[in-house]
mmCIF file of C-alpha atoms in Angstrom:
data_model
loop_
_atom_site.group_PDB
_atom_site.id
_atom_site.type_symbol
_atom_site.label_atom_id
_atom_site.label_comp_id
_atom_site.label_asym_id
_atom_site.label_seq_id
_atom_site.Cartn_x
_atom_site.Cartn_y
_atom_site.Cartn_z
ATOM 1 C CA UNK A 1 -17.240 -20.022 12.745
ATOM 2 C CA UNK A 2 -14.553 -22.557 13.657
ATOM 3 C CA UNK A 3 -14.135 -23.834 16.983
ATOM 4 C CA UNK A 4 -11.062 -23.361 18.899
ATOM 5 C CA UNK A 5 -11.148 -27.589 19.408
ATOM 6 C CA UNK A 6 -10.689 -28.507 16.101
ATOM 7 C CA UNK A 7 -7.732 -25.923 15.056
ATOM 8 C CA UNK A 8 -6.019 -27.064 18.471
ATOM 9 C CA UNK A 9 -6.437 -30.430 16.178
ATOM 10 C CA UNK A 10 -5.392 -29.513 13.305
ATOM 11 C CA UNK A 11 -2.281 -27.875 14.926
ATOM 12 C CA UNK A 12 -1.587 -31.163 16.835
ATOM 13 C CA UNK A 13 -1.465 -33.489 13.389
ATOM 14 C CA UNK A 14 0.508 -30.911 11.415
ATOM 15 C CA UNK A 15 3.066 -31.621 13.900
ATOM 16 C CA UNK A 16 3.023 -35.321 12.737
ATOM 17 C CA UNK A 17 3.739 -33.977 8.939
ATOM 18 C CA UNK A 18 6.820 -31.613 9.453
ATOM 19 C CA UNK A 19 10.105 -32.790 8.085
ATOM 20 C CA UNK A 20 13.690 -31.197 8.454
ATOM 21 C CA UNK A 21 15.490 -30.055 11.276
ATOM 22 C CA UNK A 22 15.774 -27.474 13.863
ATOM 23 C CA UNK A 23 17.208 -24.103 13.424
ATOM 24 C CA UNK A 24 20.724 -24.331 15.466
ATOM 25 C CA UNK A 25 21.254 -20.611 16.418
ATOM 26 C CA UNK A 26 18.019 -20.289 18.585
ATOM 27 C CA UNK A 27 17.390 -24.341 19.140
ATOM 28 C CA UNK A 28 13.591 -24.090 17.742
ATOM 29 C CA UNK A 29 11.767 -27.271 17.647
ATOM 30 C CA UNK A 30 10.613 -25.735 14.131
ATOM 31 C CA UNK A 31 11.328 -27.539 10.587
ATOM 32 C CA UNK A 32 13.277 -26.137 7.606
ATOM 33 C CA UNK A 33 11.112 -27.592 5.573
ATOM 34 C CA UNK A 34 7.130 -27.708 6.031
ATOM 35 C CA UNK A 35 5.070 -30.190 4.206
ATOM 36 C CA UNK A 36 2.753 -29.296 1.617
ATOM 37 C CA UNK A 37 -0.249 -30.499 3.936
ATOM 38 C CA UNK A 38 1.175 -28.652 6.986
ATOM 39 C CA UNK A 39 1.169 -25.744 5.114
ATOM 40 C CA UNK A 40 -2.143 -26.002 4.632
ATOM 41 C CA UNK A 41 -3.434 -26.992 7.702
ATOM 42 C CA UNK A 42 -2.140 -23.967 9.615
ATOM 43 C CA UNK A 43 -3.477 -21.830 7.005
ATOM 44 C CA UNK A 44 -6.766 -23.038 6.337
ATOM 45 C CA UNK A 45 -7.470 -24.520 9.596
ATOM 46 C CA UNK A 46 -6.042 -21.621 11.297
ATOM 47 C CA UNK A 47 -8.098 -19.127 10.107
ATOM 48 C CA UNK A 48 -11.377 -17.224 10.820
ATOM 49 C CA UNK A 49 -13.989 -16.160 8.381
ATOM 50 C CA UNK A 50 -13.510 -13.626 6.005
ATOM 51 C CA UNK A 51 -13.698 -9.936 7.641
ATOM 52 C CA UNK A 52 -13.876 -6.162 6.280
ATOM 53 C CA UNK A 53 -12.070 -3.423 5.344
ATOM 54 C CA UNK A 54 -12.647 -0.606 3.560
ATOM 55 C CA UNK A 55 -9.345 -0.861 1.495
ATOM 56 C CA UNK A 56 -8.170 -3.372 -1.300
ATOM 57 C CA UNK A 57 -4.329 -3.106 0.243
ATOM 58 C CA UNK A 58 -2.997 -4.378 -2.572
ATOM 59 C CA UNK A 59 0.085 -1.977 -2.459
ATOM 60 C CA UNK A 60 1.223 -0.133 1.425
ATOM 61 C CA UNK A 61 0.278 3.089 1.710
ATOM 62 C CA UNK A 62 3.626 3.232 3.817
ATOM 63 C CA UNK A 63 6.813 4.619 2.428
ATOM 64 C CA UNK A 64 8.791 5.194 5.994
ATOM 65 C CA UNK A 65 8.510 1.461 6.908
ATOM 66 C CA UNK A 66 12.047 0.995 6.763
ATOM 67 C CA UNK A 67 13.927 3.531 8.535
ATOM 68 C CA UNK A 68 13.103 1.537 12.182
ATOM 69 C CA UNK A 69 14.745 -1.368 10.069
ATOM 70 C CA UNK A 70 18.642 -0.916 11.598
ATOM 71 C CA UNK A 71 17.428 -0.716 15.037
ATOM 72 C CA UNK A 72 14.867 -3.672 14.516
ATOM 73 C CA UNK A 73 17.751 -5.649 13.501
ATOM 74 C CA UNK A 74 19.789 -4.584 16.863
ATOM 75 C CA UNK A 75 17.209 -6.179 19.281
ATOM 76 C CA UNK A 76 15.563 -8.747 17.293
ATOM 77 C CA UNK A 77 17.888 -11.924 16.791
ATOM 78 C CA UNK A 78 17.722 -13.660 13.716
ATOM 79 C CA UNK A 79 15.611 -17.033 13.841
ATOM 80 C CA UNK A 80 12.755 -16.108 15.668
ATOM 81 C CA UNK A 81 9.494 -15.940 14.481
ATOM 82 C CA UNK A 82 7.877 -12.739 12.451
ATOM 83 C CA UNK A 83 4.115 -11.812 12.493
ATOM 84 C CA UNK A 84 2.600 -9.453 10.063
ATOM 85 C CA UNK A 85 -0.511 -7.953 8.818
ATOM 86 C CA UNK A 86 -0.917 -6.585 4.922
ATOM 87 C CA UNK A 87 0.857 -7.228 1.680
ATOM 88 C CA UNK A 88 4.518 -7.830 0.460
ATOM 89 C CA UNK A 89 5.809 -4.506 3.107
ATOM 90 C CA UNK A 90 6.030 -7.912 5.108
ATOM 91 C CA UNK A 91 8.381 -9.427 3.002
ATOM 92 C CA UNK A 92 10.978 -6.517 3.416
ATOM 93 C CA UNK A 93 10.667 -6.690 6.979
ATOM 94 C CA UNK A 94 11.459 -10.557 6.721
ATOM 95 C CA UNK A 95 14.480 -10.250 4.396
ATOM 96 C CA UNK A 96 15.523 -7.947 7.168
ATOM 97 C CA UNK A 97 15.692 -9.793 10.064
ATOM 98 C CA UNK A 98 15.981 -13.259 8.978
ATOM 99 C CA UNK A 99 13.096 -15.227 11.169
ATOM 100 C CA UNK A 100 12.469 -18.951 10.585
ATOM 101 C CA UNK A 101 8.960 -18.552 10.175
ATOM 102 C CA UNK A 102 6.665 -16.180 9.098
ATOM 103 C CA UNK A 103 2.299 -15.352 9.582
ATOM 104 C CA UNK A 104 0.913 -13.094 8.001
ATOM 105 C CA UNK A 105 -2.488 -12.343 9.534
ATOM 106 C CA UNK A 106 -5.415 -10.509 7.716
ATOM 107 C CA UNK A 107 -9.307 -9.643 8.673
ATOM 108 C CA UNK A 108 -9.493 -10.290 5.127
ATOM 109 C CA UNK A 109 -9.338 -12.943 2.543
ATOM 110 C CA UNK A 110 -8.466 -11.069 -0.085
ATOM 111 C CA UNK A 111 -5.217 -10.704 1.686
ATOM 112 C CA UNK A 112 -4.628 -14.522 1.947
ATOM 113 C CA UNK A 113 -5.169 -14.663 -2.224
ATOM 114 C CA UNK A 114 -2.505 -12.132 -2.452
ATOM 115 C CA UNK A 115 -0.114 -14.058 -0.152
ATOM 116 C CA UNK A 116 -0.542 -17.428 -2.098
ATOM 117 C CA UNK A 117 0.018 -15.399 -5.606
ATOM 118 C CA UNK A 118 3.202 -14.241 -3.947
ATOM 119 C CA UNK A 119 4.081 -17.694 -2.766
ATOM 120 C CA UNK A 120 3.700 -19.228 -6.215
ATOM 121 C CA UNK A 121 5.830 -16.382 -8.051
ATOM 122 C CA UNK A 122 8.804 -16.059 -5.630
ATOM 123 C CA UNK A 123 8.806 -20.059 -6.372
ATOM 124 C CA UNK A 124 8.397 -19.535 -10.322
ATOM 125 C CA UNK A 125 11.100 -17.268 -10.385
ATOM 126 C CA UNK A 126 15.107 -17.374 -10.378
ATOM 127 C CA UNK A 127 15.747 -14.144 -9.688
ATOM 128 C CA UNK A 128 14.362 -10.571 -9.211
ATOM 129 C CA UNK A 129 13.732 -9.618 -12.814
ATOM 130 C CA UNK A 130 11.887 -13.161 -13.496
ATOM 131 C CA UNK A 131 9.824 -12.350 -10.415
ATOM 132 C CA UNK A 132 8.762 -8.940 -11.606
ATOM 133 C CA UNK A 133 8.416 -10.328 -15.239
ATOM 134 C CA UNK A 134 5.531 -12.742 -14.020
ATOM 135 C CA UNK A 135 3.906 -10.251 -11.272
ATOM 136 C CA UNK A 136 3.373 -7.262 -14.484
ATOM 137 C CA UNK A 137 3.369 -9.468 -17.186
ATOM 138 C CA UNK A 138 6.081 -7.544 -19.104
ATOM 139 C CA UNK A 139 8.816 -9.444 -20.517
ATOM 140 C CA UNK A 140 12.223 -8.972 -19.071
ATOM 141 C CA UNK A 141 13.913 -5.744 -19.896
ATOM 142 C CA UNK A 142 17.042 -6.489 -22.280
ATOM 143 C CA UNK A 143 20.246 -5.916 -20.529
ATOM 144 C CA UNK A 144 19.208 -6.192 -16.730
ATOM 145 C CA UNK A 145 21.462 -7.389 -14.862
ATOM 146 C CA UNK A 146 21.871 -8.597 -11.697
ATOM 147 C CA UNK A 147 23.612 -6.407 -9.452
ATOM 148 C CA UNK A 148 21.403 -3.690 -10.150
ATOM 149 C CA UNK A 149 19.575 -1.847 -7.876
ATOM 150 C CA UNK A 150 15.576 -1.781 -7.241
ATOM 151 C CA UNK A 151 15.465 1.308 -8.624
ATOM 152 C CA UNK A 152 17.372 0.910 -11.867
ATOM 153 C CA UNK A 153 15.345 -2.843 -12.324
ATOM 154 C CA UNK A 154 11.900 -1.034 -11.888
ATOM 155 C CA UNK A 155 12.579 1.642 -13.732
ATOM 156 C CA UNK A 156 13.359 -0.914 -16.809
ATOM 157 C CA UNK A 157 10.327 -2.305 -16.017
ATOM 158 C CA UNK A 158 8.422 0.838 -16.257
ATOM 159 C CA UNK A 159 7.638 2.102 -19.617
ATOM 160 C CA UNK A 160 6.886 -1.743 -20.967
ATOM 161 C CA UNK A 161 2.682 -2.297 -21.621
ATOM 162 C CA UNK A 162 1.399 -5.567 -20.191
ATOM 163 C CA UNK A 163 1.763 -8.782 -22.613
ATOM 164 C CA UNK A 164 -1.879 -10.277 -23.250
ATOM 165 C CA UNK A 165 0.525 -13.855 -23.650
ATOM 166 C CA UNK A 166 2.380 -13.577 -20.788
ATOM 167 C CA UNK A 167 -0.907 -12.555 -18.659
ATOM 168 C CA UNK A 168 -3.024 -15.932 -19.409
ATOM 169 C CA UNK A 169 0.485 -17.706 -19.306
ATOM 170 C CA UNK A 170 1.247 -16.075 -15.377
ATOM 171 C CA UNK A 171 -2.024 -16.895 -14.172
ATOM 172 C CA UNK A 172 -2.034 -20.398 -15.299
ATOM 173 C CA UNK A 173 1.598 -20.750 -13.792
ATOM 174 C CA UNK A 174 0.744 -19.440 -10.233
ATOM 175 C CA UNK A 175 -2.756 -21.595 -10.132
ATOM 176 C CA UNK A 176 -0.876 -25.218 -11.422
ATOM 177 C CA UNK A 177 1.840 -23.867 -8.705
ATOM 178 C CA UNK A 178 -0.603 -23.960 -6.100
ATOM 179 C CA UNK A 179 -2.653 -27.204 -7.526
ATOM 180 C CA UNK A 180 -0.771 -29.452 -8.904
ATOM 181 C CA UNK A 181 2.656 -28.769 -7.576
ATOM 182 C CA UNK A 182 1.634 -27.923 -3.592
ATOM 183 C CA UNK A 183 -2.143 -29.539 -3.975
ATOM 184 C CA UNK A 184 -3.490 -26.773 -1.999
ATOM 185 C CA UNK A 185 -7.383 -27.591 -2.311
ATOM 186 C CA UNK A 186 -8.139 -23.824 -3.432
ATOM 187 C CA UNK A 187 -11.728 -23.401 -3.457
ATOM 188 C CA UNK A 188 -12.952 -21.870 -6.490
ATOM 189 C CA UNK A 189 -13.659 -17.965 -4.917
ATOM 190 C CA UNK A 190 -10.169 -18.548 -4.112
ATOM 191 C CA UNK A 191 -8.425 -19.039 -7.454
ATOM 192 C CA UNK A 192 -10.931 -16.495 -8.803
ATOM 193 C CA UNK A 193 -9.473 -13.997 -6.258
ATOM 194 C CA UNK A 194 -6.144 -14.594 -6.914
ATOM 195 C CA UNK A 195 -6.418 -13.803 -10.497
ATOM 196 C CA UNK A 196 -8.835 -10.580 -9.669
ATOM 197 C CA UNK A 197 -5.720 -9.870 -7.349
ATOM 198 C CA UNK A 198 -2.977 -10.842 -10.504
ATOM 199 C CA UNK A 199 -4.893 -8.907 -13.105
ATOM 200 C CA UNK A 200 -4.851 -5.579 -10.724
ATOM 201 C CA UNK A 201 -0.938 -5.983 -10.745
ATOM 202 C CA UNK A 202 -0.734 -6.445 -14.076
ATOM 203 C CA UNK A 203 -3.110 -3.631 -15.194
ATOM 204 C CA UNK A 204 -0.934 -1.397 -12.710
ATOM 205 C CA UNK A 205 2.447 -2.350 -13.308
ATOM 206 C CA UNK A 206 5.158 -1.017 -11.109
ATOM 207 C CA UNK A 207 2.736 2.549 -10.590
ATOM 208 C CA UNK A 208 0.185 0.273 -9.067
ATOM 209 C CA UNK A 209 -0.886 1.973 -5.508
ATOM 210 C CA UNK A 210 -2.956 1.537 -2.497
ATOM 211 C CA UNK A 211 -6.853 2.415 -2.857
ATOM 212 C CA UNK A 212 -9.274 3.713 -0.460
ATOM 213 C CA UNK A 213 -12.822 4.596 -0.087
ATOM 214 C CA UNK A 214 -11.552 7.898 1.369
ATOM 215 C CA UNK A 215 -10.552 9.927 -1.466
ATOM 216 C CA UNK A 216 -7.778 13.244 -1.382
ATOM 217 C CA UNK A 217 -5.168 11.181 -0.321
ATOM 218 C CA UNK A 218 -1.902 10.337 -2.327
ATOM 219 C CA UNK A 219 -0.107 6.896 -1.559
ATOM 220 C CA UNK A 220 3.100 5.890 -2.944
ATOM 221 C CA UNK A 221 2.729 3.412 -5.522
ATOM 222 C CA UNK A 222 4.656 -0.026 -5.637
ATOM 223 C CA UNK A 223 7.778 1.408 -7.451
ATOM 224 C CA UNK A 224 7.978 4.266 -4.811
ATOM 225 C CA UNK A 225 8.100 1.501 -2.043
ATOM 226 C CA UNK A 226 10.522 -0.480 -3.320
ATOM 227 C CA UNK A 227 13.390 2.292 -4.101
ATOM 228 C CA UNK A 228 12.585 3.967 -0.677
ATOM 229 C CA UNK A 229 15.753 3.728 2.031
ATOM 230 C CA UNK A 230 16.211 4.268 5.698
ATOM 231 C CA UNK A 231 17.328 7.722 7.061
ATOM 232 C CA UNK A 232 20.564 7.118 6.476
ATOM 233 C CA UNK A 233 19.985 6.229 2.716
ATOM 234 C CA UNK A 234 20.129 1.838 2.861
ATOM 235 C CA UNK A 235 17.790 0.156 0.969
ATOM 236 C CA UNK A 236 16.720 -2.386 2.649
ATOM 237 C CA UNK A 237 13.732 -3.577 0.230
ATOM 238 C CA UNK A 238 13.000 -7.389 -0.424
ATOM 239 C CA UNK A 239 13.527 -6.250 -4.459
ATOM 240 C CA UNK A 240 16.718 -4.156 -3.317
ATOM 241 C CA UNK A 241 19.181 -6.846 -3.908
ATOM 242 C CA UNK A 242 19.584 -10.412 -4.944
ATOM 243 C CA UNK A 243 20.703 -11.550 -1.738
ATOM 244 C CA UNK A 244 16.868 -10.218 -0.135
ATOM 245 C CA UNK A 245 15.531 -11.517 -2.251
ATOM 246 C CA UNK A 246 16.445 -15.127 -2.176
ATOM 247 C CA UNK A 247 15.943 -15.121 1.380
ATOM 248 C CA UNK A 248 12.056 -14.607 1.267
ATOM 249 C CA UNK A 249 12.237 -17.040 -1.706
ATOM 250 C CA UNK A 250 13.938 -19.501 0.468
ATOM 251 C CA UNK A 251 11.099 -19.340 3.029
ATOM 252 C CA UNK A 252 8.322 -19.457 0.423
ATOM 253 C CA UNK A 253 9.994 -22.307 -0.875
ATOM 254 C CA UNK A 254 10.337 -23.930 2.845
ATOM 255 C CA UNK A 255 6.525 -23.232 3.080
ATOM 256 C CA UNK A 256 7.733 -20.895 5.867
ATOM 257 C CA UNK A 257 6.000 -17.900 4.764
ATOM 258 C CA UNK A 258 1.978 -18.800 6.151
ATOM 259 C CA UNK A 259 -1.183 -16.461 5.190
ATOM 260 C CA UNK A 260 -4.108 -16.558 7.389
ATOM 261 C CA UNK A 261 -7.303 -14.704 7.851
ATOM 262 C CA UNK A 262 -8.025 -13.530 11.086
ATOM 263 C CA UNK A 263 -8.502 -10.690 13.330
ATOM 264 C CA UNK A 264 -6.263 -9.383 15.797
ATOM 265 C CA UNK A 265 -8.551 -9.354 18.850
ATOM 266 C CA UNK A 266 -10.304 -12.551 17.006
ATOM 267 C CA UNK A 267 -11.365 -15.891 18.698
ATOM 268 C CA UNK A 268 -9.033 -18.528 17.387
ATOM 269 C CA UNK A 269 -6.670 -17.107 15.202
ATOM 270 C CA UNK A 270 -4.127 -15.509 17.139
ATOM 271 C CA UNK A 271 -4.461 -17.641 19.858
ATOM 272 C CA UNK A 272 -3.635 -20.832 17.615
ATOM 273 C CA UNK A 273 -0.540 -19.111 16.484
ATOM 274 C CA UNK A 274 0.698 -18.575 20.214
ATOM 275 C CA UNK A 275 -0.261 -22.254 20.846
ATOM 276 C CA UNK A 276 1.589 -23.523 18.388
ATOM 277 C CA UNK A 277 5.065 -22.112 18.729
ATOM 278 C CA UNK A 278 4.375 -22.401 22.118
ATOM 279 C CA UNK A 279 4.453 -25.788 21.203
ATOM 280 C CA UNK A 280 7.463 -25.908 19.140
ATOM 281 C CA UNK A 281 9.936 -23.494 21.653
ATOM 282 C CA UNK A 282 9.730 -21.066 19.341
ATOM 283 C CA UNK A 283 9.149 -17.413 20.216
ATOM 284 C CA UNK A 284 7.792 -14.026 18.431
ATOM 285 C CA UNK A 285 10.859 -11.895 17.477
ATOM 286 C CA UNK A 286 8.639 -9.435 15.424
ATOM 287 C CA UNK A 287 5.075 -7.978 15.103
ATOM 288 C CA UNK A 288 4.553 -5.527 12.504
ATOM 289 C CA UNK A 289 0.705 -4.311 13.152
ATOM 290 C CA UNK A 290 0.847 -1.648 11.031
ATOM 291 C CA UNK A 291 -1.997 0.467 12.622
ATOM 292 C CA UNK A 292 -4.611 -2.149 13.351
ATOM 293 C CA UNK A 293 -4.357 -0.924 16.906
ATOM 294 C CA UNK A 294 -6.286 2.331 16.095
ATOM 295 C CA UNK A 295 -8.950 0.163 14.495
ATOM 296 C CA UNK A 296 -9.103 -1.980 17.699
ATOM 297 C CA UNK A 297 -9.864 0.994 19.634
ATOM 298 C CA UNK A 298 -12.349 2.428 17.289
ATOM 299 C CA UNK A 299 -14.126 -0.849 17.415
ATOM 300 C CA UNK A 300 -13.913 -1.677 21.015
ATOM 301 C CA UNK A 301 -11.825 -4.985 20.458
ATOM 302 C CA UNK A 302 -8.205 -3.892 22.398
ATOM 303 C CA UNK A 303 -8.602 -5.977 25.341
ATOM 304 C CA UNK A 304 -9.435 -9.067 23.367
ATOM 305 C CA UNK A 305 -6.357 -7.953 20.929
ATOM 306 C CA UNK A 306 -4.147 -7.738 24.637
ATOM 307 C CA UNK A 307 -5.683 -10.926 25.927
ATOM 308 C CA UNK A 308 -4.376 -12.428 22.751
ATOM 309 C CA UNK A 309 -0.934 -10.971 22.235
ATOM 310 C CA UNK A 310 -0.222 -12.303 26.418
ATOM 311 C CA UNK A 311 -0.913 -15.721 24.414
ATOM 312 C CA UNK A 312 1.951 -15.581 22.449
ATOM 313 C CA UNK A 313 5.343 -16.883 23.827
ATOM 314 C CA UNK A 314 7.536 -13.429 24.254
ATOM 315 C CA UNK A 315 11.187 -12.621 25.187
ATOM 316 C CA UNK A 316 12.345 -9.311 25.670
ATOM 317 C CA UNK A 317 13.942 -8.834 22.574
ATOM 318 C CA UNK A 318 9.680 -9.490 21.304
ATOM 319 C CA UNK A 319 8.758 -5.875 19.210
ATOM 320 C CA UNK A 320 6.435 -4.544 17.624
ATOM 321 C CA UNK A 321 6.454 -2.667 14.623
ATOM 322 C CA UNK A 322 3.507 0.156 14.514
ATOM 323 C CA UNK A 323 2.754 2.666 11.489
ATOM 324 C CA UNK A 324 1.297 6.466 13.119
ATOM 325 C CA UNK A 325 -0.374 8.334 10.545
ATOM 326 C CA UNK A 326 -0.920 11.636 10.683
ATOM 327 C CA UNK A 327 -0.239 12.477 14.345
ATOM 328 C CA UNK A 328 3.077 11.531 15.115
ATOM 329 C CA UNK A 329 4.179 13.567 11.808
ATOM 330 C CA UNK A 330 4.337 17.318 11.102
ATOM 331 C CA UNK A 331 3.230 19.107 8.087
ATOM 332 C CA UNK A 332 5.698 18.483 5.241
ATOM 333 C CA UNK A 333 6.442 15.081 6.772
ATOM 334 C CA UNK A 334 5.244 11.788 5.695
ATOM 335 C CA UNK A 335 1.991 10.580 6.575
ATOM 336 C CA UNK A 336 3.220 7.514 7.918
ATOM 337 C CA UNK A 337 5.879 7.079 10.627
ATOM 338 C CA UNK A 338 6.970 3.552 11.866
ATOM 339 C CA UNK A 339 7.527 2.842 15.535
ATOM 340 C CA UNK A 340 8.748 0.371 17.501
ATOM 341 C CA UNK A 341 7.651 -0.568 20.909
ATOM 342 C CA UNK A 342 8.716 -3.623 22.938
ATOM 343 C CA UNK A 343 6.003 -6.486 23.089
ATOM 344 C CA UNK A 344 6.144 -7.723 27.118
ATOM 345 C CA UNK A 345 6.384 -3.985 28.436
ATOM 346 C CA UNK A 346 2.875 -3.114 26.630
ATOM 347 C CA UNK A 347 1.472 -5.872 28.381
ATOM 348 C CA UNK A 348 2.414 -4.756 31.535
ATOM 349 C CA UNK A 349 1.600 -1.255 30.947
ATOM 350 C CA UNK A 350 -2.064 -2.258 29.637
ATOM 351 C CA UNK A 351 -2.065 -4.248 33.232
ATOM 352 C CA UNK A 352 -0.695 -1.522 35.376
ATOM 353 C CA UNK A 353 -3.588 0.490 33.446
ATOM 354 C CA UNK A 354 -1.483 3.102 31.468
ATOM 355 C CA UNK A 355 -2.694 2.227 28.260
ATOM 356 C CA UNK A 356 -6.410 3.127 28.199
ATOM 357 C CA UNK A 357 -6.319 5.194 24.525
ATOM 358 C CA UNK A 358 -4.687 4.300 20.867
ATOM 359 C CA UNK A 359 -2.970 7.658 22.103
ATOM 360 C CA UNK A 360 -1.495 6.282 24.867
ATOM 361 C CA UNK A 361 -0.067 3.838 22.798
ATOM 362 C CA UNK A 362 1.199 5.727 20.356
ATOM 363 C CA UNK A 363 2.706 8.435 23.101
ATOM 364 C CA UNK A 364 4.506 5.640 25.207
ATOM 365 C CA UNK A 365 5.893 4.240 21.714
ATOM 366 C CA UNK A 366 7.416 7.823 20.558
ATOM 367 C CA UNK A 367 8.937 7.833 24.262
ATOM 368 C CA UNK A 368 11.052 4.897 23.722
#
């Protein structure tokens, strides 16, 4: 296990390697631009040693994530920073509300393979039908064009088998992406990983979905989460338009968009974060947690999760983004309902000692 010392370390040289200039709106002392070694050094160093779930997560088995989207974008400013947990449900969330940087934090490693095959295809590709071209290995639909919707572009995509060609040709792409253009030191598990992780997407295709040890459930598949809207019928997807797109390719490009491996209530990895936008002035607009919060519970780890969150540097406009499943629906509803729930007041609630159950959390979220 790493020691708090050395990532406190790390942290302090990658400060020495940034380049670019502050974002104006908010005045963060954070680059546009991080450098390749940076990059690196926050995710590597950053990071804890490789945890479990019982899920591969390779797809959300959310479809609801984006109707708290319009009121997410009423408190959270643009230019803050976003925290996540998962797959590319992040990315939608980003294109959303614009932050300036972005960690994504996993328990598991797997996760971090899918975020740096993500990284190296948003950079690969021009535009939204490239991108989906290289992720399925199908070649680009004749006639697409690009004002289409998601729904329309994955529905082209749809019906095409996977191209043997294109297959060897992606995965060679994303791995001299990562090598040879960033020089990310990928250990071998790693590059082995990400193409375990590419050839699952490819095999899938745009039906790819979530899988679980615990059977009898049905989970949208990739498609389905990409066409899906808020209640009032916006798509809001990072595939639903050009424009959403480019912005998480912008911050993939900016190295802005950082996977790490860590747990929520973990020693070092949260804490690092907090440290180092602490740092920098910067401050959390976002924290989509999914429902990681039940599994804190379950496993006894939500005061260390609330001793780390306090570390973070907070404003009031600081939110969370939770996913209920099951209880905060009725029958005939989705599984899955998003909440939102403001960062600084949970913190005080935990201390006044309100919050002693995942079901107090999840009551004093539907409240608000």
């Amino acid at each position: 296990m790493r020691r708090v010392g050395l990532v406190g370390i790390a942290l302090a040289a990658c400060v020495v390697l940034f380049s670019g200039t502050s974002r104006r709106s908010v005045g963060l002392d954070v680059p546009a631009q991080l450098a390749d070694e940076a990059f690196w050094r926050l995710s590597h160093e950053t990071s804890e040693p490789d945890g479990y779930f019982d899920s591969d997560n390779l797809v959300s088995n959310e479809d609801t994530f984006e109707t708290v989207i319009p009121e997410l974008r009423r408190i959270v400013p643009p230019g803050r920073v976003y925290l996540g947990v998962g797959p590319d449900q992040n990315f939608t969330y980003i294109a959303a509300i614009e932050p300036r940087l972005a960690f994504i934090l996993d328990v598991r490693r797997g996760n971090l393979q899918v975020h740096l095959m993500y990284k190296a295809l948003f950079e690969l590709s021009a535009d939204r039908a490239e991108f989906l071209s290289r992720l399925f290995a199908r070649p680009v639909p004749h006639g697409v064009e690009s004002g289409w919707s998601a729904r329309q572009l994955l529905s082209a995509f749809a019906g095409l088998p996977p191209d043997q060609p294109l297959q060897r040709e992606g995965f060679r792409a994303i791995v001299s992406r990562l090598q040879s253009h960033h020089h990310f030191p990928l250990a071998p598990d790693d590059v082995s990983g990400i193409g375990r992780v590419y050839n699952q997407f490819v095999s899938g295709g745009p039906e790819l979905r979530f899988v679980s040890s615990r059977s009898g459930n049905w989970y949208p598949s990739f498609q389905d989460i990409q066409i899906s809207t808020d209640a009032n019928g916006v798509a809001w997807s990072y595939l639903s338009s050009e424009a959403h797109f480019q912005r998480v390719k912008t911050l993939q490009e900016a190295n802005a968009i950082i996977p790490i491996v860590g747990n929520f209530a973990g020693p070092s990895a949260l804490k690092a974060i907090g440290r180092y936008l602490a740092a920098h002035g910067a401050t959390v607009g976002a924290f989509y947690t999914s429902n990681v919060e039940r599994y804190l519970f379950q496993d006894r780890l939500w005061q260390s999760y609330v001793d780390n969150v306090s570390e973070l540097p907070l404003t009031e406009a600081s939110t969370f983004i939770r996913s209920c499943f099951d209880a905060c629906s009725s029958l005939g509803q989705p599984r899955a309902v998003s909440l939102l729930d403001s960062m600084p007041t949970l913190l005080q609630d935990v201390k006044a000692g309100h919050v002693a159950t995942y079901g107090d959390v999840l009551l004093r979220t539907r409240r608000r």
